[in-house]
């Protein structure tokens, strides 16, 4: 487990150099710092930490709203690799994670010519992809990684599957052998498009240099809209070397995708959900990673209704676990009282979740006494594992805004009587708290995590690998805000934690923030 200590506050970020359209809010992290003083703890442990630069530096030009200035003249002939790099620049990319190879060398040379993009070279392609994921997970912005063909591309497979399962916006760009060598089993040739078809949202094989601007624009749109995810772009080596004058005004060709984007939620459905809430005696919120971009609206909803909140592993931080309404983690590794609440509820509000087996156990027994309301942006998740009584395919942020507006119009704040239900759950909290064994001659890992929570005041960004320490970090650290918890959830990919933490530390340092690992 890796701990990066800082206290970020999230503020809106807009850049004229970002032309993609998405449902993710753009953010800039402006930080104040939590200085860790030497403390004496109940056990004879002394922990000290000094931040080398406690005064934030002004934000760099790459993170402020500035007119886009291309690295080269827009009307001159240039290589496909240079066109690709400028396309990334035009979409607000300032960092890429790229490991060089024979079929991606032209892209690396183009990156070196860029005055906007910083190239971060990992020691392994999978580590570079995990680092890109850490950047995307912590900022909410799409990230980019680049590799060569063959083994370089196949080393991305685990990371792409990880990003797909955890809904991480990512562009993976791979070099490919020249056109005349396709299908000849040439050196370092692999059909990476076919190999990754089911673990990406979409993928492209670029055969024409003139398609690069359009492909990159489409890729950003697809990666960041609806349910975010990874998109792969495979670029032939001869296309990277081909000369062309780029056309930046090409219409994107994904009309069918745009037409399938979720619409504004129907008010009648939202009214029906509010009626179910007002009728229920034992409601429970079951929130997942789909709530990370609607934390403010979620908190307002709980403020209006007083409904207790249970979180999935991916949803940690969407609602503060220190709040009196929090039931903390739900499922196999969750708290007794969270699982009790769902089992005894009469209304389950499933927001931004996919009814994962680690949460539900036996699906037929999960929330068997409750009416279920399911809101998710991904239509494929509606009814896939568990049938809901009311289901809405919509952006959860918009749905919660609509529900909150209806609740406010009805003047329900303070009038939803759930006192008996909360008291029942409080009894369970007191009877079955999270606990662990202690040792006279050793330090319990759970105790160490509690100490870290105390020392950092719950403001650290936690990055974990996979396994028991991951579950302890989820249980015993108190998360206050979204994107404070970085972990491989759906895939459980070992090796994720350290690259994600390193790149986040680097990014915060580049932003002029005094941080400590």
Coordinates of C-alpha atoms in Angstrom, one line a residue:
X1 CA 0.0 0.0 0.0
X2 CA 1.3 3.4 -0.9
X3 CA 0.3 6.6 0.8
X4 CA 0.7 10.1 -0.8
X5 CA 0.0 12.8 1.7
X6 CA -1.6 16.0 0.5
X7 CA -5.0 17.7 0.9
X8 CA -6.4 18.3 -2.5
X9 CA -9.5 20.4 -3.0
X10 CA -11.2 19.9 -6.4
X11 CA -12.1 22.9 -8.4
X12 CA -13.5 23.1 -12.0
X13 CA -10.9 23.1 -14.7
X14 CA -11.5 24.1 -18.3
X15 CA -9.0 24.4 -21.0
X16 CA -9.4 25.8 -24.5
X17 CA -7.0 23.1 -25.7
X18 CA -9.4 20.3 -24.7
X19 CA -11.9 19.8 -27.5
X20 CA -13.3 16.4 -26.5
X21 CA -16.9 16.1 -25.2
X22 CA -17.5 14.0 -22.1
X23 CA -19.5 13.4 -19.0
X24 CA -16.5 13.8 -16.8
X25 CA -15.9 17.1 -15.1
X26 CA -12.4 18.5 -15.8
X27 CA -10.5 19.3 -12.6
X28 CA -7.5 21.1 -11.4
X29 CA -6.1 20.1 -8.1
X30 CA -5.2 23.1 -5.9
X31 CA -3.6 21.9 -2.7
X32 CA -3.0 22.8 0.9
X33 CA -0.8 20.5 2.8
X34 CA -1.1 18.5 5.9
X35 CA 2.3 18.6 7.7
X36 CA 2.9 15.4 9.6
X37 CA 4.5 16.3 12.9
X38 CA 6.2 13.7 15.1
X39 CA 3.6 12.1 17.3
X40 CA 3.7 9.7 20.2
X41 CA 1.1 7.0 19.7
X42 CA -0.6 4.7 22.2
X43 CA 2.0 2.1 21.2
X44 CA 5.7 2.9 21.2
X45 CA 5.8 4.0 17.5
X46 CA 7.2 7.3 16.4
X47 CA 6.4 8.5 12.8
X48 CA 7.7 11.7 11.4
X49 CA 7.4 13.3 8.0
X50 CA 8.6 16.7 6.7
X51 CA 7.4 18.2 3.5
X52 CA 10.2 19.8 1.5
X53 CA 8.1 22.5 -0.1
X54 CA 5.1 23.5 2.0
X55 CA 4.3 26.5 -0.1
X56 CA 2.3 25.7 -3.3
X57 CA 3.7 27.1 -6.6
X58 CA 1.5 28.7 -9.1
X59 CA -0.2 26.4 -11.6
X60 CA 1.9 25.8 -14.7
X61 CA 0.8 27.0 -18.1
X62 CA -0.2 23.4 -19.1
X63 CA -2.9 23.4 -16.4
X64 CA -4.4 26.9 -17.0
X65 CA -6.8 28.1 -19.6
X66 CA -4.6 29.2 -22.5
X67 CA -5.1 29.3 -26.3
X68 CA -3.8 26.2 -28.1
X69 CA -0.5 26.9 -29.9
X70 CA 0.6 23.9 -32.0
X71 CA 4.3 22.8 -31.9
X72 CA 4.5 23.2 -35.7
X73 CA 2.8 25.3 -38.5
X74 CA -0.6 23.9 -39.2
X75 CA -0.5 24.1 -43.0
X76 CA 2.9 22.4 -43.7
X77 CA 3.6 18.8 -44.7
X78 CA 4.6 16.7 -41.7
X79 CA 4.9 13.1 -40.7
X80 CA 2.0 11.1 -39.4
X81 CA 3.7 10.8 -36.0
X82 CA 3.9 14.6 -35.7
X83 CA 0.2 14.8 -36.7
X84 CA -0.6 12.3 -34.0
X85 CA 1.3 14.2 -31.3
X86 CA -0.4 17.5 -32.3
X87 CA -3.8 15.7 -32.1
X88 CA -3.0 14.8 -28.5
X89 CA -1.9 18.3 -27.8
X90 CA -5.2 19.7 -29.2
X91 CA -7.1 17.4 -26.7
X92 CA -5.3 18.9 -23.7
X93 CA -2.7 16.1 -23.2
X94 CA 0.3 17.3 -21.3
X95 CA 1.8 13.9 -20.2
X96 CA 2.1 10.6 -21.9
X97 CA 3.5 7.3 -20.5
X98 CA 5.6 5.8 -23.3
X99 CA 8.1 2.9 -23.7
X100 CA 10.0 3.0 -26.9
X101 CA 10.4 0.3 -29.6
X102 CA 11.1 -0.2 -33.2
X103 CA 7.6 0.4 -34.5
X104 CA 6.9 3.4 -32.1
X105 CA 10.2 5.2 -32.6
X106 CA 8.8 7.8 -34.9
X107 CA 6.1 8.7 -32.3
X108 CA 8.9 9.1 -29.7
X109 CA 10.8 11.4 -32.0
X110 CA 7.7 13.4 -32.5
X111 CA 7.1 13.6 -28.8
X112 CA 10.6 14.9 -28.3
X113 CA 9.8 17.8 -30.7
X114 CA 6.6 18.7 -28.8
X115 CA 6.9 21.7 -26.5
X116 CA 3.7 20.8 -24.7
X117 CA 3.8 17.1 -23.9
X118 CA 6.1 15.6 -21.3
X119 CA 7.1 12.0 -22.0
X120 CA 7.4 9.7 -18.9
X121 CA 9.3 6.5 -19.7
X122 CA 8.4 3.5 -17.5
X123 CA 10.6 0.4 -17.1
X124 CA 7.8 -1.9 -18.5
X125 CA 4.8 -1.4 -20.7
X126 CA 2.4 -2.8 -18.1
X127 CA 3.8 -0.4 -15.5
X128 CA 3.3 2.5 -17.9
X129 CA -0.3 1.6 -18.5
X130 CA -0.9 1.3 -14.7
X131 CA 0.8 4.7 -14.2
X132 CA -1.5 6.2 -16.9
X133 CA -4.5 4.6 -15.0
X134 CA -3.3 6.1 -11.7
X135 CA -3.3 9.6 -13.4
X136 CA -6.7 9.1 -14.9
X137 CA -8.3 7.7 -11.7
X138 CA -6.9 10.4 -9.5
X139 CA -7.8 13.4 -11.8
X140 CA -10.8 12.1 -13.7
X141 CA -9.1 13.1 -16.9
X142 CA -8.2 10.8 -19.8
X143 CA -4.7 9.6 -19.9
X144 CA -2.4 8.3 -22.7
X145 CA 0.1 5.5 -22.9
X146 CA 2.2 4.5 -25.9
X147 CA 4.1 1.2 -26.7
X148 CA 5.6 -0.5 -29.7
X149 CA 4.2 -3.5 -31.5
X150 CA 4.4 -7.2 -30.6
X151 CA 5.4 -7.8 -27.0
X152 CA 5.1 -4.1 -26.2
X153 CA 1.5 -4.1 -27.2
X154 CA 0.7 -7.4 -25.6
X155 CA 2.1 -6.2 -22.3
X156 CA -0.8 -3.7 -22.2
X157 CA -3.4 -6.4 -22.2
X158 CA -3.8 -6.8 -18.4
X159 CA -3.9 -3.0 -18.0
X160 CA -6.5 -2.5 -20.7
X161 CA -8.7 -5.2 -19.1
X162 CA -8.2 -3.5 -15.7
X163 CA -9.2 -0.1 -17.1
X164 CA -12.3 -1.6 -18.9
X165 CA -13.6 -3.2 -15.7
X166 CA -13.0 -0.2 -13.6
X167 CA -14.3 2.4 -16.1
X168 CA -11.1 4.3 -16.5
X169 CA -10.8 6.8 -19.5
X170 CA -7.6 5.9 -21.3
X171 CA -6.0 6.0 -24.8
X172 CA -3.5 3.3 -25.6
X173 CA -1.5 4.0 -28.7
X174 CA 0.6 1.2 -30.2
X175 CA 3.0 1.0 -33.1
X176 CA 2.4 -1.7 -35.7
X177 CA 4.6 -3.2 -38.4
X178 CA 4.4 -1.6 -41.9
X179 CA 1.5 -2.4 -44.1
X180 CA 3.4 -4.7 -46.5
X181 CA 4.4 -6.9 -43.5
X182 CA 0.9 -7.3 -42.0
X183 CA 0.0 -11.0 -41.9
X184 CA 3.5 -12.3 -42.7
X185 CA 4.4 -13.1 -39.1
X186 CA 7.1 -10.5 -39.3
X187 CA 9.3 -9.5 -36.4
X188 CA 7.2 -8.2 -33.4
X189 CA 3.9 -8.5 -35.3
X190 CA 0.8 -9.2 -33.3
X191 CA -2.8 -8.5 -34.2
X192 CA -3.4 -6.3 -31.1
X193 CA -6.7 -4.9 -32.4
X194 CA -8.2 -8.4 -32.5
X195 CA -6.5 -9.4 -29.2
X196 CA -8.0 -6.4 -27.3
X197 CA -11.4 -6.2 -29.0
X198 CA -13.3 -7.4 -25.9
X199 CA -11.3 -5.5 -23.3
X200 CA -11.6 -2.0 -24.8
X201 CA -14.5 0.2 -25.5
X202 CA -13.3 0.6 -29.1
X203 CA -10.2 0.2 -31.1
X204 CA -8.7 1.4 -34.4
X205 CA -6.2 0.3 -36.9
X206 CA -5.0 3.4 -38.7
X207 CA -4.2 2.7 -42.4
X208 CA -4.3 6.3 -43.7
X209 CA -2.4 9.2 -42.3
X210 CA -5.3 11.5 -43.2
X211 CA -7.5 9.7 -40.7
X212 CA -5.3 10.4 -37.6
X213 CA -7.1 13.7 -36.5
X214 CA -10.5 12.2 -36.8
X215 CA -9.5 8.9 -35.1
X216 CA -8.0 10.7 -32.1
X217 CA -11.0 12.9 -31.7
X218 CA -13.4 9.9 -31.8
X219 CA -11.1 8.0 -29.4
X220 CA -11.2 10.8 -26.8
X221 CA -15.0 11.1 -27.1
X222 CA -15.6 7.4 -26.8
X223 CA -13.1 7.0 -23.9
X224 CA -14.6 9.8 -21.8
X225 CA -18.4 9.6 -22.6
X226 CA -21.1 7.3 -21.3
X227 CA -19.3 4.8 -19.1
X228 CA -15.6 5.7 -19.5
X229 CA -13.1 3.1 -20.6
X230 CA -10.0 2.4 -22.7
X231 CA -9.7 2.9 -26.4
X232 CA -6.8 1.5 -28.4
X233 CA -5.3 3.1 -31.5
X234 CA -2.9 0.9 -33.6
X235 CA -0.8 2.9 -36.0
X236 CA 1.2 1.4 -38.8
X237 CA 4.9 2.3 -38.9
X238 CA 4.7 3.5 -42.6
X239 CA 1.6 5.7 -41.6
X240 CA 3.7 7.3 -38.9
X241 CA 6.3 8.2 -41.5
X242 CA 3.9 9.2 -44.3
X243 CA 3.7 12.9 -45.1
X244 CA 0.4 14.9 -45.1
X245 CA -1.2 18.2 -44.3
X246 CA -3.6 17.5 -41.4
X247 CA -7.3 18.5 -41.7
X248 CA -8.4 19.4 -38.2
X249 CA -12.0 20.1 -39.2
X250 CA -13.0 16.6 -40.3
X251 CA -16.4 15.5 -39.0
X252 CA -16.2 12.6 -36.6
X253 CA -17.8 9.5 -37.8
X254 CA -19.5 8.1 -34.7
X255 CA -23.0 9.4 -35.2
X256 CA -24.6 6.1 -34.1
X257 CA -22.6 6.2 -30.8
X258 CA -23.6 9.7 -30.1
X259 CA -27.3 8.9 -30.7
X260 CA -27.1 6.1 -28.1
X261 CA -25.7 8.4 -25.4
X262 CA -28.1 8.5 -22.4
X263 CA -30.7 11.3 -22.5
X264 CA -31.8 13.6 -19.7
X265 CA -33.7 11.3 -17.2
X266 CA -37.4 11.3 -17.6
X267 CA -39.1 13.3 -14.8
X268 CA -41.9 10.8 -14.4
X269 CA -39.3 8.1 -13.5
X270 CA -37.7 10.4 -11.0
X271 CA -41.1 11.2 -9.4
X272 CA -41.7 7.5 -9.1
X273 CA -38.4 7.0 -7.3
X274 CA -39.2 9.9 -4.9
X275 CA -42.6 8.3 -4.1
X276 CA -40.9 5.0 -3.3
X277 CA -38.5 6.8 -1.0
X278 CA -41.3 8.6 0.8
X279 CA -43.2 5.3 1.3
X280 CA -40.3 3.3 2.5
X281 CA -39.4 2.6 6.2
X282 CA -36.0 1.0 5.7
X283 CA -34.3 2.4 2.7
X284 CA -30.5 1.9 1.9
X285 CA -28.3 3.6 -0.6
X286 CA -25.9 1.2 -2.4
X287 CA -23.3 3.4 -4.2
X288 CA -20.5 2.5 -6.6
X289 CA -17.9 3.9 -8.8
X290 CA -20.5 5.5 -11.0
X291 CA -21.1 8.0 -8.2
X292 CA -17.5 9.5 -8.2
X293 CA -18.5 12.3 -10.5
X294 CA -21.7 13.1 -8.6
X295 CA -20.5 13.2 -5.0
X296 CA -21.9 16.7 -4.3
X297 CA -25.3 15.7 -5.5
X298 CA -25.1 12.4 -3.5
X299 CA -24.3 14.3 -0.3
X300 CA -27.2 16.6 -0.9
X301 CA -29.5 13.7 -1.5
X302 CA -28.5 12.1 1.8
X303 CA -28.8 15.5 3.6
X304 CA -32.4 15.8 2.3
X305 CA -33.5 12.2 3.1
X306 CA -31.2 10.9 5.8
X307 CA -30.9 7.5 4.0
X308 CA -27.9 5.4 5.2
X309 CA -25.1 4.8 2.6
X310 CA -23.3 1.5 1.9
X311 CA -20.4 1.7 -0.6
X312 CA -18.7 -0.7 -3.0
X313 CA -14.9 -1.0 -3.2
X314 CA -15.0 1.3 -6.3
X315 CA -17.4 3.8 -4.7
X316 CA -15.2 4.6 -1.6
X317 CA -15.0 8.3 -1.2
X318 CA -18.1 9.2 -3.2
X319 CA -19.7 9.6 0.2
X320 CA -17.5 10.3 3.3
X321 CA -17.1 7.2 5.4
X322 CA -16.8 9.4 8.5
X323 CA -20.4 10.7 8.1
X324 CA -23.0 9.4 10.6
X325 CA -25.0 8.1 7.7
X326 CA -22.2 5.9 6.3
X327 CA -22.3 2.2 6.7
X328 CA -18.9 1.9 5.0
X329 CA -18.0 -1.0 2.8
X330 CA -20.6 -3.5 1.6
X331 CA -20.2 -7.1 0.5
X332 CA -17.8 -10.0 1.1
X333 CA -15.2 -7.8 2.8
X334 CA -17.7 -5.2 4.1
X335 CA -19.1 -4.4 7.6
X336 CA -21.7 -6.5 9.3
X337 CA -24.0 -3.5 9.6
X338 CA -23.8 -2.6 5.9
X339 CA -24.7 -6.2 4.9
X340 CA -27.4 -6.3 7.6
X341 CA -28.9 -3.0 6.3
X342 CA -29.2 -4.3 2.7
X343 CA -30.6 -7.7 3.8
X344 CA -33.3 -6.0 5.9
X345 CA -34.1 -3.0 3.7
X346 CA -37.4 -2.5 2.0
X347 CA -36.0 -0.1 -0.6
X348 CA -32.5 -0.5 -2.2
X349 CA -31.3 2.6 -4.2
X350 CA -28.5 1.2 -6.4
X351 CA -26.7 4.2 -7.8
X352 CA -23.8 3.7 -10.2
X353 CA -23.3 0.0 -9.5
X354 CA -23.2 -3.3 -11.4
X355 CA -24.3 -5.8 -8.7
X356 CA -20.9 -7.4 -8.6
X357 CA -20.6 -10.9 -7.1
X358 CA -18.2 -9.7 -4.4
X359 CA -21.1 -7.5 -3.2
X360 CA -24.2 -9.6 -3.8
X361 CA -23.1 -13.2 -3.1
X362 CA -26.1 -15.2 -4.1
X363 CA -28.1 -12.9 -6.3
X364 CA -31.5 -14.4 -5.5
X365 CA -30.9 -13.7 -1.8
X366 CA -29.5 -10.2 -2.2
X367 CA -31.9 -7.5 -1.0
X368 CA -34.7 -10.1 -1.3
X369 CA -37.1 -8.0 0.8
X370 CA -36.5 -4.8 -1.0
X371 CA -37.8 -2.9 -4.0
X372 CA -34.8 -2.1 -6.1
X373 CA -34.1 1.2 -7.9
X374 CA -31.2 1.0 -10.3
X375 CA -29.7 4.1 -12.0
X376 CA -26.6 3.7 -14.2
X377 CA -25.2 5.4 -17.3
X378 CA -24.4 2.0 -18.9
X379 CA -27.5 0.4 -20.4
X380 CA -25.7 -3.0 -20.5
X381 CA -25.7 -3.0 -16.7
X382 CA -29.5 -2.5 -16.4
X383 CA -31.0 -5.8 -15.6
X384 CA -27.8 -7.7 -16.4
X385 CA -27.3 -9.3 -13.0
X386 CA -30.3 -8.2 -10.9
X387 CA -33.7 -7.1 -12.1
X388 CA -34.8 -3.8 -10.7
X389 CA -38.4 -2.6 -10.0
X390 CA -37.5 0.9 -11.4
X391 CA -34.5 1.3 -13.7
X392 CA -33.2 4.5 -15.2
X393 CA -30.3 4.6 -17.8
X394 CA -28.9 8.1 -17.3
X395 CA -26.0 10.2 -16.1
X396 CA -26.3 9.8 -12.4
X397 CA -25.3 13.4 -11.8
X398 CA -28.3 14.6 -13.8
X399 CA -30.6 12.0 -12.2
X400 CA -29.6 13.1 -8.7
X401 CA -30.0 16.7 -9.6
X402 CA -33.5 16.0 -10.8
X403 CA -34.4 13.9 -7.7
X404 CA -33.0 16.5 -5.3
X405 CA -35.0 19.2 -7.1
X406 CA -38.2 17.2 -6.6
X407 CA -37.4 16.5 -3.0
X408 CA -36.7 20.2 -2.4
X409 CA -40.0 21.2 -4.1
X410 CA -41.8 18.8 -1.8
X411 CA -40.1 20.2 1.2
X412 CA -39.1 16.8 2.6
X413 CA -35.9 17.8 4.4
X414 CA -36.3 16.8 8.0
X415 CA -39.7 15.2 7.3
X416 CA -38.5 11.7 6.3
X417 CA -38.8 9.7 9.5
X418 CA -36.1 7.1 9.6
X419 CA -35.2 7.4 13.2
X420 CA -36.2 3.8 14.1
X421 CA -34.3 2.4 11.2
X422 CA -31.1 4.4 12.0
X423 CA -31.4 3.3 15.6
X424 CA -31.6 -0.3 14.5
X425 CA -28.5 0.1 12.4
X426 CA -26.6 2.0 15.2
X427 CA -27.2 -1.0 17.5
X428 CA -25.6 -3.2 14.9
X429 CA -22.7 -0.8 14.5
X430 CA -22.0 -0.9 18.3
X431 CA -22.4 -4.7 18.5
X432 CA -20.4 -5.6 15.4
X433 CA -17.7 -2.9 14.8
X434 CA -14.8 -3.5 12.5
X435 CA -12.2 -5.2 14.7
X436 CA -8.9 -7.0 14.6
X437 CA -6.4 -9.0 16.7
X438 CA -3.6 -7.2 18.5
X439 CA -0.1 -8.7 19.3
X440 CA 2.2 -7.9 22.1
X441 CA 5.3 -8.3 20.0
X442 CA 4.1 -7.0 16.7
X443 CA 2.0 -4.3 14.9
X444 CA -1.3 -5.3 13.4
X445 CA -1.6 -4.1 9.8
X446 CA -5.1 -2.7 10.6
X447 CA -3.7 -0.7 13.5
X448 CA -1.0 0.7 11.2
X449 CA -3.6 1.9 8.7
X450 CA -5.7 3.5 11.5
X451 CA -2.5 5.3 12.6
X452 CA -2.0 6.5 9.1
X453 CA -5.5 7.7 8.9
X454 CA -5.0 9.7 12.2
X455 CA -1.6 11.1 11.1
X456 CA -3.0 12.3 7.7
X457 CA -6.4 13.4 9.0
X458 CA -7.9 11.2 6.4
X459 CA -6.5 13.4 3.6
X460 CA -4.0 11.1 2.0
X461 CA -4.4 9.5 -1.4
X462 CA -4.1 5.7 -1.0
X463 CA -2.9 3.5 -3.7
X464 CA -2.9 -0.3 -3.2
X465 CA -1.9 -3.6 -4.8
X466 CA -4.3 -6.5 -4.6
X467 CA -4.9 -8.8 -1.7
X468 CA -5.4 -8.7 2.1
X469 CA -3.7 -5.3 2.5
X470 CA -6.1 -3.9 -0.1
X471 CA -9.1 -4.9 1.9
X472 CA -7.6 -3.6 5.2
X473 CA -6.9 -0.3 3.5
X474 CA -10.5 -0.2 2.3
X475 CA -11.9 -1.0 5.8
X476 CA -9.7 1.0 8.1
X477 CA -8.8 4.2 6.3
X478 CA -11.6 6.8 6.4
X479 CA -12.1 8.3 2.9
X480 CA -13.6 11.7 2.6
X481 CA -13.8 12.5 -1.1
X482 CA -13.8 10.9 -4.5
X483 CA -10.6 9.8 -6.2
X484 CA -8.8 9.5 -3.0
X485 CA -8.7 5.7 -3.3
X486 CA -6.7 4.1 -6.2
X487 CA -7.0 0.4 -6.5
X488 CA -7.6 -2.4 -9.1
X489 CA -11.1 -3.4 -8.2
X490 CA -12.8 -5.5 -10.9
X491 CA -9.8 -7.3 -12.3
X492 CA -7.7 -7.4 -9.2
X493 CA -4.5 -6.8 -11.1
X494 CA -1.3 -7.2 -9.0
X495 CA 1.4 -4.6 -9.7
X496 CA -1.1 -1.7 -10.0
X497 CA -0.4 0.1 -6.8
X498 CA 3.2 1.3 -7.1
X499 CA 3.1 2.7 -10.7
X500 CA -0.1 4.5 -9.9
X501 CA 1.4 6.0 -6.8
X502 CA 4.7 7.0 -8.5
X503 CA 3.0 8.9 -11.3
X504 CA 0.6 10.6 -9.0
X505 CA 3.5 11.8 -6.9
X506 CA 5.3 13.0 -10.0
X507 CA 2.2 14.8 -11.2
X508 CA 1.6 16.6 -7.9
X509 CA 5.2 17.6 -7.8
X510 CA 5.0 19.0 -11.4
X511 CA 1.9 21.0 -10.2
X512 CA 4.1 22.6 -7.6
X513 CA 2.7 20.7 -4.6
X514 CA 4.8 19.7 -1.6
X515 CA 4.0 16.0 -1.3
X516 CA 5.5 13.0 0.4
X517 CA 5.5 9.3 -0.5

